[in-house]
Amino acid sequence: MNEKYDVIIVGTGVAGCFSALHLPRDKKILMITKAKLEESDSFLAQGGICVLKDENDYDSFFEDTMRAGHYENRKESVDIMIRSSREVIRELIDYGVEFNQEHGIYQYTREGAHSTNRIMFHEDITGKEITQKLLAQVKKCDNITIEEETTMIDILEKDGECFGVLIRTRDHELLPVQSPYVIWACGGIGGIYEHSTNFPHLTGDALVIALRHGIQLKNVNYVQIHPTTLYSKRKGRSFLISESVRGEGARLYNKDGERFVNELLPRDVVTKAIYQQMELDHTPHVWLSLDSIQNIDVRKRFPNIYQRCLEEGYDIT
Ligand SMILES: Cc1cc2nc3c(=O)[nH]c(=O)nc-3n(C[C@H](O)[C@H](O)[C@H](O)COP(=O)(O)OP(=O)(O)OC[C@H]3O[C@@H](n4cnc5c(N)ncnc54)[C@H](O)[C@@H]3O)c2cc1C
């Protein structure tokens, strides 16, 4: 690691990698990550990415997204997300990412809040497929240096301008590294919750640094709570049961085997319903049954979930 770079990117998940790959090749770039490269939330994403399948779907896609965001979304951002989705998918495919196909045609699954199937996926490990392919591209670039187990402690600031990052190296040394551009691609704050699917080192460090330096933050109260993880007495990170399992038709049941919510409502609504049901039933979990899934071999569609559940004593077939 040198003392000066053209750009420093904090984070090596999809955001960090995608940024790095879009910068000019003549720029000297440093990418740092708090943990190992495989330990970003990007590796954990299961379900997939929503995409504008065709122009006719725009209005419905926009409305679904606004509804899921309680109409507090920034409309311009929703528009950018939808309009750029096909281009992003095309680029990912160019980088070697494989999405599920049947007879040479891309498949689309459904997730909560979406009124139609518009999610592209790779089995039930979409995030791993995307992130490892992006990282492979990043590693080919001579202009990019990656440092693992290297933590941003603070930014360097003078007269209201950021000119680098204060880093703690893997040997626990503090090192100021200068750069006119710093990109924060540090992920979320899920690691601070007692029960979370996220890596525990993702503790929202950039938010704290932002507060310390008077950088304005927006919508920090919006934390996405995913409705379904595998109930387990094992310690550590919770295992996600992808939204697409419900999207393909799985049903939620209370202790008496009765359905209590439409499983495809927005995530916050389903989460709340599950929580209320557990309180009502005095149970530490509800049940998810894949019995209602038709015409799909769940072992092929969700191989990772199938395997993990089996390890914990549940045969999802
Ligand atoms: C179980 C699970 C399933 C998901 N499924 C889906 C899905 O199906 N579809 C979907 O669209 N989204 C899904 N998501 C959300 C999605 O994974 C994330 O929104 C996305 O991966 C975030 O990417 P990122 O690059 O911003 O952050 P991350 O991938 O979390 O990367 C953050 C990076 O920042 C680094 N970092 C943080 N703080 C510091 C610091 N102080 N110093 C140095 N480095 C630091 C971390 O080490 C890491 O490298 C899922 C998330 C989880 C947890």
Short mmCIF file of C-alpha atoms and ligand atoms in Angstrom, two decimals:
data_model
loop_
_atom_site.label_atom_id
_atom_site.label_comp_id
_atom_site.label_asym_id
_atom_site.label_seq_id
_atom_site.Cartn_x
_atom_site.Cartn_y
_atom_site.Cartn_z
CA MET A 1 0.00 0.00 0.00
CA ASN A 2 1.32 3.42 -0.98
CA GLU A 3 0.66 6.76 0.66
CA LYS A 4 -1.14 8.28 -2.34
CA TYR A 5 -3.78 7.07 -4.82
CA ASP A 6 -6.03 8.74 -7.40
CA VAL A 7 -9.10 7.08 -5.91
CA ILE A 8 -9.74 5.12 -2.71
CA ILE A 9 -12.77 2.81 -2.65
CA VAL A 10 -13.86 1.63 0.78
CA GLY A 11 -15.63 -1.70 0.32
CA THR A 12 -15.22 -4.62 -2.05
CA GLY A 13 -18.85 -5.71 -2.43
CA VAL A 14 -20.81 -5.17 -5.65
CA ALA A 15 -20.88 -1.40 -5.16
CA GLY A 16 -17.11 -1.14 -4.72
CA CYS A 17 -16.30 -3.51 -7.59
CA PHE A 18 -18.76 -1.95 -10.03
CA SER A 19 -17.37 1.52 -9.24
CA ALA A 20 -13.78 0.37 -9.70
CA LEU A 21 -14.56 -1.21 -13.06
CA HIS A 22 -16.15 2.04 -14.27
CA LEU A 23 -13.17 4.26 -13.49
CA PRO A 24 -10.53 5.09 -16.11
CA ARG A 25 -7.76 2.49 -16.27
CA ASP A 26 -5.05 5.14 -15.94
CA LYS A 27 -6.18 6.00 -12.40
CA LYS A 28 -4.33 4.41 -9.50
CA ILE A 29 -7.04 2.90 -7.30
CA LEU A 30 -6.91 1.45 -3.79
CA MET A 31 -9.77 -0.79 -2.63
CA ILE A 32 -9.94 -1.76 1.03
CA THR A 33 -12.17 -4.13 2.96
CA LYS A 34 -12.53 -4.69 6.66
CA ALA A 35 -12.56 -8.46 6.33
CA LYS A 36 -11.77 -11.08 3.68
CA LEU A 37 -12.95 -10.49 0.10
CA GLU A 38 -15.64 -13.20 0.38
CA GLU A 39 -17.05 -11.57 3.51
CA SER A 40 -19.28 -8.86 2.09
CA ASP A 41 -23.08 -8.98 2.12
CA SER A 42 -22.94 -9.01 -1.66
CA PHE A 43 -21.85 -12.65 -1.46
CA LEU A 44 -24.97 -13.50 0.54
CA ALA A 45 -27.67 -12.21 -1.78
CA GLN A 46 -29.85 -15.10 -2.86
CA GLY A 47 -33.01 -14.08 -4.68
CA GLY A 48 -31.83 -11.94 -7.59
CA ILE A 49 -32.13 -8.55 -9.27
CA CYS A 50 -35.29 -6.89 -10.55
CA VAL A 51 -35.10 -5.71 -14.13
CA LEU A 52 -37.29 -3.87 -16.65
CA LYS A 53 -38.27 -6.82 -18.86
CA ASP A 54 -39.87 -4.60 -21.48
CA GLU A 55 -41.08 -1.01 -21.84
CA ASN A 56 -44.70 -2.00 -21.12
CA ASP A 57 -43.72 -3.00 -17.60
CA TYR A 58 -42.34 0.46 -16.66
CA ASP A 59 -45.47 1.92 -15.02
CA SER A 60 -46.22 -1.21 -13.03
CA PHE A 61 -42.56 -1.56 -11.93
CA PHE A 62 -42.52 2.11 -10.85
CA GLU A 63 -45.78 1.80 -8.92
CA ASP A 64 -44.72 -1.44 -7.18
CA THR A 65 -41.47 0.19 -6.07
CA MET A 66 -43.19 3.34 -4.82
CA ARG A 67 -45.79 1.31 -2.92
CA ALA A 68 -43.11 -0.83 -1.27
CA GLY A 69 -41.40 2.41 -0.21
CA HIS A 70 -44.61 3.87 1.27
CA TYR A 71 -44.44 6.53 -1.50
CA GLU A 72 -41.54 8.19 0.33
CA ASN A 73 -39.04 7.09 -2.35
CA ARG A 74 -37.15 9.71 -4.29
CA LYS A 75 -38.89 9.38 -7.65
CA GLU A 76 -35.77 10.28 -9.65
CA SER A 77 -33.86 7.42 -7.99
CA VAL A 78 -36.62 4.93 -8.71
CA ASP A 79 -36.62 6.04 -12.33
CA ILE A 80 -32.82 5.67 -12.59
CA MET A 81 -32.99 2.23 -10.97
CA ILE A 82 -35.62 1.01 -13.42
CA ARG A 83 -34.22 2.71 -16.54
CA SER A 84 -30.65 1.49 -15.94
CA SER A 85 -31.60 -2.05 -14.92
CA ARG A 86 -31.29 -3.60 -18.38
CA GLU A 87 -27.95 -1.92 -19.02
CA VAL A 88 -26.63 -3.16 -15.65
CA ILE A 89 -27.75 -6.72 -16.39
CA ARG A 90 -26.18 -6.54 -19.85
CA GLU A 91 -22.90 -5.38 -18.33
CA LEU A 92 -22.98 -8.14 -15.72
CA ILE A 93 -23.51 -10.70 -18.47
CA ASP A 94 -20.53 -9.18 -20.32
CA TYR A 95 -18.47 -9.64 -17.14
CA GLY A 96 -19.36 -13.34 -17.24
CA VAL A 97 -22.29 -13.47 -14.81
CA GLU A 98 -24.67 -16.33 -15.61
CA PHE A 99 -28.39 -15.93 -14.96
CA ASN A 100 -30.76 -18.91 -15.04
CA GLN A 101 -32.10 -19.79 -18.47
CA GLU A 102 -34.53 -22.36 -19.78
CA HIS A 103 -34.16 -23.45 -23.40
CA GLY A 104 -31.91 -20.42 -24.01
CA ILE A 105 -34.42 -17.93 -22.59
CA TYR A 106 -33.74 -16.00 -19.39
CA GLN A 107 -36.01 -16.91 -16.49
CA TYR A 108 -37.68 -14.39 -14.18
CA THR A 109 -38.89 -15.10 -10.68
CA ARG A 110 -41.17 -13.12 -8.40
CA GLU A 111 -40.58 -11.48 -5.02
CA GLY A 112 -42.65 -9.58 -2.49
CA ALA A 113 -44.25 -6.28 -3.60
CA HIS A 114 -43.72 -7.10 -7.28
CA SER A 115 -46.95 -7.60 -9.20
CA THR A 116 -45.22 -9.71 -11.84
CA ASN A 117 -42.14 -11.91 -12.37
CA ARG A 118 -39.24 -9.55 -13.06
CA ILE A 119 -36.33 -10.89 -10.99
CA MET A 120 -33.29 -12.37 -12.73
CA PHE A 121 -31.40 -14.91 -10.66
CA HIS A 122 -28.65 -17.51 -10.50
CA GLU A 123 -30.02 -20.53 -8.61
CA ASP A 124 -30.35 -19.28 -5.03
CA ILE A 125 -26.85 -17.78 -4.89
CA THR A 126 -27.19 -14.78 -7.20
CA GLY A 127 -24.98 -12.53 -5.05
CA LYS A 128 -22.11 -14.99 -4.95
CA GLU A 129 -22.25 -15.47 -8.72
CA ILE A 130 -22.23 -11.72 -9.39
CA THR A 131 -19.67 -10.70 -6.79
CA GLN A 132 -17.12 -13.35 -7.57
CA LYS A 133 -17.31 -12.56 -11.30
CA LEU A 134 -16.90 -8.82 -10.62
CA LEU A 135 -13.98 -9.47 -8.28
CA ALA A 136 -12.32 -11.62 -10.94
CA GLN A 137 -12.55 -8.66 -13.34
CA VAL A 138 -11.20 -6.25 -10.73
CA LYS A 139 -8.23 -8.53 -10.03
CA LYS A 140 -7.30 -8.41 -13.73
CA CYS A 141 -6.81 -4.62 -13.55
CA ASP A 142 -3.19 -3.60 -12.97
CA ASN A 143 -4.27 -0.16 -11.78
CA ILE A 144 -6.23 -1.54 -8.81
CA THR A 145 -4.67 -2.58 -5.48
CA ILE A 146 -6.86 -4.54 -3.05
CA GLU A 147 -6.11 -4.70 0.67
CA GLU A 148 -8.07 -7.12 2.85
CA GLU A 149 -8.53 -6.81 6.63
CA THR A 150 -7.86 -3.11 6.29
CA THR A 151 -10.27 -0.73 7.97
CA MET A 152 -11.22 2.88 7.36
CA ILE A 153 -11.13 4.53 10.78
CA ASP A 154 -11.76 8.08 9.59
CA ILE A 155 -11.41 10.35 6.59
CA LEU A 156 -8.70 13.00 6.27
CA GLU A 157 -10.30 16.43 6.11
CA LYS A 158 -8.98 19.95 5.65
CA ASP A 159 -11.12 23.07 5.20
CA GLY A 160 -14.22 20.99 4.62
CA GLU A 161 -12.64 18.81 1.94
CA CYS A 162 -11.83 15.15 2.13
CA PHE A 163 -8.31 14.32 0.95
CA GLY A 164 -7.96 10.69 1.96
CA VAL A 165 -8.60 8.03 4.54
CA LEU A 166 -7.10 7.07 7.88
CA ILE A 167 -6.58 3.34 7.66
CA ARG A 168 -5.90 0.62 10.23
CA THR A 169 -3.80 -2.01 8.51
CA ARG A 170 -4.02 -5.73 9.16
CA ASP A 171 -0.93 -5.29 11.39
CA HIS A 172 -2.98 -2.80 13.46
CA GLU A 173 -0.93 0.18 12.34
CA LEU A 174 -2.60 3.51 11.66
CA LEU A 175 -1.78 4.88 8.22
CA PRO A 176 -3.02 8.06 6.51
CA VAL A 177 -3.52 7.42 2.77
CA GLN A 178 -4.15 10.43 0.56
CA SER A 179 -6.47 10.67 -2.42
CA PRO A 180 -8.54 13.45 -4.01
CA TYR A 181 -11.45 11.03 -4.41
CA VAL A 182 -12.88 8.67 -1.80
CA ILE A 183 -15.81 6.41 -2.64
CA TRP A 184 -17.80 4.94 0.21
CA ALA A 185 -19.15 1.55 -0.79
CA CYS A 186 -19.32 0.33 2.79
CA GLY A 187 -22.68 -1.43 2.82
CA GLY A 188 -25.22 -1.23 5.60
CA ILE A 189 -25.58 -1.56 9.36
CA GLY A 190 -27.16 -5.03 9.60
CA GLY A 191 -24.23 -6.35 11.64
CA ILE A 192 -25.30 -4.43 14.72
CA TYR A 193 -28.54 -6.41 15.21
CA GLU A 194 -28.69 -9.41 17.53
CA HIS A 195 -30.39 -11.49 14.83
CA SER A 196 -29.17 -10.71 11.35
CA THR A 197 -28.37 -12.36 8.05
CA ASN A 198 -25.59 -9.79 7.58
CA PHE A 199 -21.90 -10.11 8.35
CA PRO A 200 -21.24 -8.83 11.89
CA HIS A 201 -18.45 -6.49 10.78
CA LEU A 202 -20.92 -4.40 8.74
CA THR A 203 -21.61 -1.85 11.44
CA GLY A 204 -22.31 1.33 9.50
CA ASP A 205 -18.86 2.84 10.06
CA ALA A 206 -19.30 5.34 7.24
CA LEU A 207 -22.46 6.68 8.88
CA VAL A 208 -20.58 7.41 12.10
CA ILE A 209 -17.74 9.06 10.22
CA ALA A 210 -20.28 11.12 8.26
CA LEU A 211 -21.90 12.34 11.47
CA ARG A 212 -18.51 13.23 12.91
CA HIS A 213 -17.68 15.36 9.86
CA GLY A 214 -21.07 17.00 9.44
CA ILE A 215 -21.86 15.11 6.22
CA GLN A 216 -25.61 15.11 5.67
CA LEU A 217 -27.36 11.75 5.78
CA LYS A 218 -30.76 10.87 4.45
CA ASN A 219 -33.32 8.19 5.32
CA VAL A 220 -31.09 6.38 7.82
CA ASN A 221 -34.25 5.24 9.60
CA TYR A 222 -35.05 3.00 6.64
CA VAL A 223 -33.61 -0.41 7.46
CA GLN A 224 -34.89 -3.32 5.44
CA ILE A 225 -35.94 -6.23 7.64
CA HIS A 226 -36.20 -9.45 5.66
CA PRO A 227 -39.24 -11.49 6.72
CA THR A 228 -37.91 -15.05 6.60
CA THR A 229 -34.75 -16.62 7.99
CA LEU A 230 -34.31 -20.20 9.14
CA TYR A 231 -35.22 -20.56 12.83
CA SER A 232 -32.22 -22.14 14.47
CA LYS A 233 -30.70 -22.54 17.90
CA ARG A 234 -27.24 -22.29 16.32
CA LYS A 235 -25.30 -19.19 17.26
CA GLY A 236 -24.10 -16.70 14.66
CA ARG A 237 -25.42 -15.25 11.44
CA SER A 238 -29.02 -16.16 10.57
CA PHE A 239 -29.56 -18.08 7.34
CA LEU A 240 -31.86 -16.33 4.88
CA ILE A 241 -34.77 -18.16 3.30
CA SER A 242 -34.99 -16.19 0.10
CA GLU A 243 -37.99 -14.11 -0.76
CA SER A 244 -38.15 -16.01 -4.05
CA VAL A 245 -39.17 -19.13 -2.10
CA ARG A 246 -42.40 -17.29 -1.27
CA GLY A 247 -42.33 -15.82 -4.76
CA GLU A 248 -42.48 -19.34 -6.20
CA GLY A 249 -45.48 -20.13 -3.99
CA ALA A 250 -44.37 -21.11 -0.45
CA ARG A 251 -46.87 -20.30 2.31
CA LEU A 252 -46.56 -19.06 5.87
CA TYR A 253 -48.52 -20.79 8.65
CA ASN A 254 -49.15 -20.15 12.34
CA LYS A 255 -48.92 -22.78 15.09
CA ASP A 256 -52.34 -24.18 14.13
CA GLY A 257 -51.40 -24.56 10.46
CA GLU A 258 -53.44 -21.52 9.32
CA ARG A 259 -52.25 -18.87 6.89
CA PHE A 260 -52.17 -15.41 8.42
CA VAL A 261 -50.78 -13.07 5.72
CA ASN A 262 -50.44 -12.69 1.97
CA GLU A 263 -46.83 -13.82 1.61
CA LEU A 264 -46.11 -11.44 -1.30
CA LEU A 265 -46.92 -8.16 0.40
CA PRO A 266 -43.98 -5.75 0.88
CA ARG A 267 -41.28 -7.01 3.25
CA ASP A 268 -42.04 -4.68 6.15
CA VAL A 269 -45.70 -5.70 6.10
CA VAL A 270 -44.95 -9.45 6.07
CA THR A 271 -42.31 -9.03 8.78
CA LYS A 272 -44.78 -7.20 11.01
CA ALA A 273 -47.45 -9.87 10.45
CA ILE A 274 -44.98 -12.64 11.38
CA TYR A 275 -43.92 -10.79 14.50
CA GLN A 276 -47.51 -10.19 15.60
CA GLN A 277 -48.39 -13.84 14.93
CA MET A 278 -45.49 -15.08 17.09
CA GLU A 279 -46.63 -12.80 19.93
CA LEU A 280 -50.20 -14.03 19.58
CA ASP A 281 -49.17 -17.68 19.49
CA HIS A 282 -46.39 -17.30 22.10
CA THR A 283 -44.03 -19.09 19.72
CA PRO A 284 -40.43 -18.25 18.76
CA HIS A 285 -41.13 -18.89 15.05
CA VAL A 286 -43.81 -19.44 12.42
CA TRP A 287 -43.79 -22.15 9.73
CA LEU A 288 -42.97 -21.91 6.05
CA SER A 289 -44.20 -24.71 3.80
CA LEU A 290 -43.05 -25.37 0.25
CA ASP A 291 -45.85 -27.89 -0.26
CA SER A 292 -47.81 -25.38 -2.35
CA ILE A 293 -44.97 -24.85 -4.87
CA GLN A 294 -46.07 -26.32 -8.16
CA ASN A 295 -44.09 -27.59 -11.15
CA ILE A 296 -40.68 -26.82 -9.70
CA ASP A 297 -38.01 -29.16 -8.37
CA VAL A 298 -37.06 -27.17 -5.27
CA ARG A 299 -33.79 -29.09 -4.96
CA LYS A 300 -32.70 -27.69 -8.32
CA ARG A 301 -34.23 -24.24 -7.91
CA PHE A 302 -32.96 -23.71 -4.33
CA PRO A 303 -29.97 -26.07 -3.97
CA ASN A 304 -28.21 -23.98 -1.33
CA ILE A 305 -31.33 -23.54 0.82
CA TYR A 306 -32.19 -27.24 0.40
CA GLN A 307 -28.74 -28.28 1.61
CA ARG A 308 -28.59 -25.90 4.56
CA CYS A 309 -32.08 -26.85 5.77
CA LEU A 310 -31.17 -30.53 5.49
CA GLU A 311 -28.12 -29.93 7.67
CA GLU A 312 -30.44 -28.51 10.33
CA GLY A 313 -32.88 -31.42 10.10
CA TYR A 314 -35.51 -30.07 7.67
CA ASP A 315 -36.13 -31.72 4.31
CA ILE A 316 -37.87 -28.95 2.35
CA THR A 317 -39.14 -31.36 -0.30
C1 LIG B 1 -28.75 -12.63 3.17
C2 LIG B 1 -28.93 -11.49 2.18
C3 LIG B 1 -29.64 -11.70 1.01
C4 LIG B 1 -29.83 -10.67 0.09
N1 LIG B 1 -30.51 -10.91 -1.08
C5 LIG B 1 -30.62 -9.92 -2.00
C6 LIG B 1 -31.24 -10.15 -3.27
O1 LIG B 1 -31.68 -11.24 -3.57
N2 LIG B 1 -31.31 -9.12 -4.15
C7 LIG B 1 -30.81 -7.87 -3.86
O2 LIG B 1 -30.90 -6.98 -4.70
N3 LIG B 1 -30.22 -7.64 -2.67
C8 LIG B 1 -30.12 -8.62 -1.75
N4 LIG B 1 -29.49 -8.36 -0.56
C9 LIG B 1 -28.94 -7.04 -0.35
C10 LIG B 1 -27.62 -6.89 -1.10
O3 LIG B 1 -26.82 -8.01 -0.83
C11 LIG B 1 -26.91 -5.63 -0.66
O4 LIG B 1 -27.75 -4.52 -0.80
C12 LIG B 1 -25.65 -5.38 -1.50
O5 LIG B 1 -24.88 -6.56 -1.61
C13 LIG B 1 -24.85 -4.30 -0.88
O6 LIG B 1 -23.64 -4.20 -1.60
P1 LIG B 1 -22.54 -3.20 -1.13
O7 LIG B 1 -21.38 -3.38 -2.05
O8 LIG B 1 -23.15 -1.86 -0.98
O9 LIG B 1 -22.16 -3.67 0.36
P2 LIG B 1 -21.50 -5.02 0.91
O10 LIG B 1 -21.53 -6.12 -0.06
O11 LIG B 1 -22.07 -5.26 2.26
O12 LIG B 1 -20.00 -4.60 1.08
C14 LIG B 1 -19.59 -3.67 2.06
C15 LIG B 1 -18.08 -3.61 1.99
O13 LIG B 1 -17.62 -2.51 2.77
C16 LIG B 1 -16.57 -2.95 3.62
N5 LIG B 1 -16.49 -2.05 4.77
C17 LIG B 1 -17.48 -1.64 5.59
N6 LIG B 1 -17.01 -0.79 6.52
C18 LIG B 1 -15.67 -0.67 6.27
C19 LIG B 1 -14.60 0.04 6.89
N7 LIG B 1 -14.80 0.83 7.96
N8 LIG B 1 -13.36 -0.10 6.38
C20 LIG B 1 -13.12 -0.91 5.30
N9 LIG B 1 -14.10 -1.60 4.67
C21 LIG B 1 -15.35 -1.48 5.16
C22 LIG B 1 -16.93 -4.38 3.94
O14 LIG B 1 -15.85 -5.11 4.49
C23 LIG B 1 -17.38 -4.85 2.57
O15 LIG B 1 -16.28 -5.16 1.75
C24 LIG B 1 -29.29 -9.39 0.37
C25 LIG B 1 -28.58 -9.19 1.55
C26 LIG B 1 -28.38 -10.22 2.44
C27 LIG B 1 -27.60 -9.96 3.69
#
